[in-house]
Amino acid sequence: MEALKSIISKVATGATLTREETASAFDSMMSGYATPSQIGGLLMGMRVRGETVEEVTGAASAMRNRMPRVEAACDPVGIAGTLMYSANVSTCASFIVAGAGIPVAKHANRAASSGSSAADVLTRLGVKVDLKPEAIARCVQEADIGFMFASAHYPAMQRLGQIRTALGTHTIFNLIEPLSNPARVKRQIIGVFSPEWVEPLAYVLKNLGAESVWVVHGSDGLDEITLTGPTFVAALEAGIVRTFEVTPEDARLPRWRNDALESSEAQANAVALQNVLDGAPGRFRDAALLNAAAALIVAGRASTLQEGVALGQESLDRGAAAARLKRLIAVSNA
């Protein structure tokens, strides 16, 4: 407790923490040793001053050390986001990637207030989502896709949830949750809520041992690759981080209006996702293909977005993506 008080005092002066100090502080939080006032004070002190790459690395390391591990026998690609605004595009993209032959370990959180999270949509499609790590590993192994929900894998996060809700703003936890995939993936595409974190999070993932990464933020505010204009990207490749922008035209896909994918109703999103897997054209399909293409690049299966889109179209058109959903339903309910 004294060590935590010292760390909070340091943050109060505007000083930054080392990776080790941050890991120690967050371990105290997730162990239940920190009081609500200490947790709120530390989170807001870091938020107002601005978190650093070393601090995010330390906090993510502490979370990774406390989460149950999903022991996937294969080497899946990770897909995650911080706050999805649109109609579960990344969930649909995950099935497309799996249908293209790349196992997927999708990491997500449940919606706090709406009924449109990946968990709600998958439940309406017949997938059992409240699974233990060994059952998720079996889904990845047998269905080429598994979904992991933060609230189920981090008991400590449930205790911290009320404090975060009371603060009413993004904190470092919004950054470290998608970095803490229980399958310990080395290849990952992550959407982030702010453009200022695109490049720093790529360096955090490098610090955490990632091999191939895209961190993305759409110019329209989406934490995914958008169809409405440019998307900011930081890519980790062979130990080097580079930044660039991509557009729908890079993948030979059309642009859509910025309200084209707004939806907050889980049943409607479930129907839309199933329609895409069944071959329906349109903006949802294009958005899912664009994000799947990036994941296929990260997985080493495609070298360009155009090539990735072509592989994704094949996954949809031959029914492979739809078959992954059917298999996931069967395996998850076994």
PDB file of N, CA, C and O in Angstrom, residues 1-10 24 28 33 38:
ATOM      1  N   MET A   1       0.815  -1.205   0.000  1.00  0.00           N
ATOM      2  CA  MET A   1       0.000   0.000   0.000  1.00  0.00           C
ATOM      3  C   MET A   1       0.856   1.267   0.000  1.00  0.00           C
ATOM      4  O   MET A   1       0.535   2.238  -0.652  1.00  0.00           O
ATOM      5  N   GLU A   2       1.962   1.231   0.771  1.00  0.00           N
ATOM      6  CA  GLU A   2       2.840   2.397   0.820  1.00  0.00           C
ATOM      7  C   GLU A   2       3.462   2.646  -0.541  1.00  0.00           C
ATOM      8  O   GLU A   2       3.632   3.790  -0.961  1.00  0.00           O
ATOM      9  N   ALA A   3       3.826   1.558  -1.237  1.00  0.00           N
ATOM     10  CA  ALA A   3       4.402   1.706  -2.577  1.00  0.00           C
ATOM     11  C   ALA A   3       3.395   2.346  -3.517  1.00  0.00           C
ATOM     12  O   ALA A   3       3.739   3.206  -4.342  1.00  0.00           O
ATOM     13  N   LEU A   4       2.132   1.943  -3.422  1.00  0.00           N
ATOM     14  CA  LEU A   4       1.100   2.510  -4.276  1.00  0.00           C
ATOM     15  C   LEU A   4       0.895   3.993  -3.964  1.00  0.00           C
ATOM     16  O   LEU A   4       0.748   4.811  -4.876  1.00  0.00           O
ATOM     17  N   LYS A   5       0.897   4.346  -2.690  1.00  0.00           N
ATOM     18  CA  LYS A   5       0.760   5.754  -2.318  1.00  0.00           C
ATOM     19  C   LYS A   5       1.888   6.585  -2.908  1.00  0.00           C
ATOM     20  O   LYS A   5       1.682   7.709  -3.386  1.00  0.00           O
ATOM     21  N   SER A   6       3.098   6.035  -2.892  1.00  0.00           N
ATOM     22  CA  SER A   6       4.248   6.737  -3.454  1.00  0.00           C
ATOM     23  C   SER A   6       4.083   6.944  -4.956  1.00  0.00           C
ATOM     24  O   SER A   6       4.411   8.010  -5.496  1.00  0.00           O
ATOM     25  N   ILE A   7       3.548   5.933  -5.626  1.00  0.00           N
ATOM     26  CA  ILE A   7       3.343   6.028  -7.069  1.00  0.00           C
ATOM     27  C   ILE A   7       2.277   7.075  -7.391  1.00  0.00           C
ATOM     28  O   ILE A   7       2.422   7.879  -8.319  1.00  0.00           O
ATOM     29  N   ILE A   8       1.194   7.089  -6.613  1.00  0.00           N
ATOM     30  CA  ILE A   8       0.138   8.078  -6.826  1.00  0.00           C
ATOM     31  C   ILE A   8       0.680   9.486  -6.596  1.00  0.00           C
ATOM     32  O   ILE A   8       0.383  10.421  -7.359  1.00  0.00           O
ATOM     33  N   SER A   9       1.502   9.642  -5.578  1.00  0.00           N
ATOM     34  CA  SER A   9       2.099  10.958  -5.304  1.00  0.00           C
ATOM     35  C   SER A   9       2.978  11.413  -6.458  1.00  0.00           C
ATOM     36  O   SER A   9       3.006  12.592  -6.821  1.00  0.00           O
ATOM     37  N   LYS A  10       3.687  10.468  -7.054  1.00  0.00           N
ATOM     38  CA  LYS A  10       4.550  10.797  -8.187  1.00  0.00           C
ATOM     39  C   LYS A  10       3.726  11.272  -9.377  1.00  0.00           C
ATOM     40  O   LYS A  10       4.065  12.279 -10.026  1.00  0.00           O
ATOM     41  N   SER A  24       3.471  -2.544 -11.086  1.00  0.00           N
ATOM     42  CA  SER A  24       3.235  -2.737  -9.657  1.00  0.00           C
ATOM     43  C   SER A  24       1.917  -2.097  -9.229  1.00  0.00           C
ATOM     44  O   SER A  24       1.126  -2.700  -8.491  1.00  0.00           O
ATOM     45  N   SER A  28      -1.593  -4.039  -7.986  1.00  0.00           N
ATOM     46  CA  SER A  28      -2.289  -3.734  -6.729  1.00  0.00           C
ATOM     47  C   SER A  28      -3.770  -3.489  -6.977  1.00  0.00           C
ATOM     48  O   SER A  28      -4.633  -3.941  -6.216  1.00  0.00           O
ATOM     49  N   TYR A  33      -6.170  -4.703  -3.612  1.00  0.00           N
ATOM     50  CA  TYR A  33      -5.528  -4.028  -2.490  1.00  0.00           C
ATOM     51  C   TYR A  33      -5.713  -2.515  -2.520  1.00  0.00           C
ATOM     52  O   TYR A  33      -5.582  -1.856  -1.498  1.00  0.00           O
ATOM     53  N   GLN A  38      -8.034   5.567  -4.434  1.00  0.00           N
ATOM     54  CA  GLN A  38      -6.682   5.447  -4.978  1.00  0.00           C
ATOM     55  C   GLN A  38      -6.732   5.092  -6.462  1.00  0.00           C
ATOM     56  O   GLN A  38      -5.981   5.654  -7.278  1.00  0.00           O
TER      57      GLN A  38
END
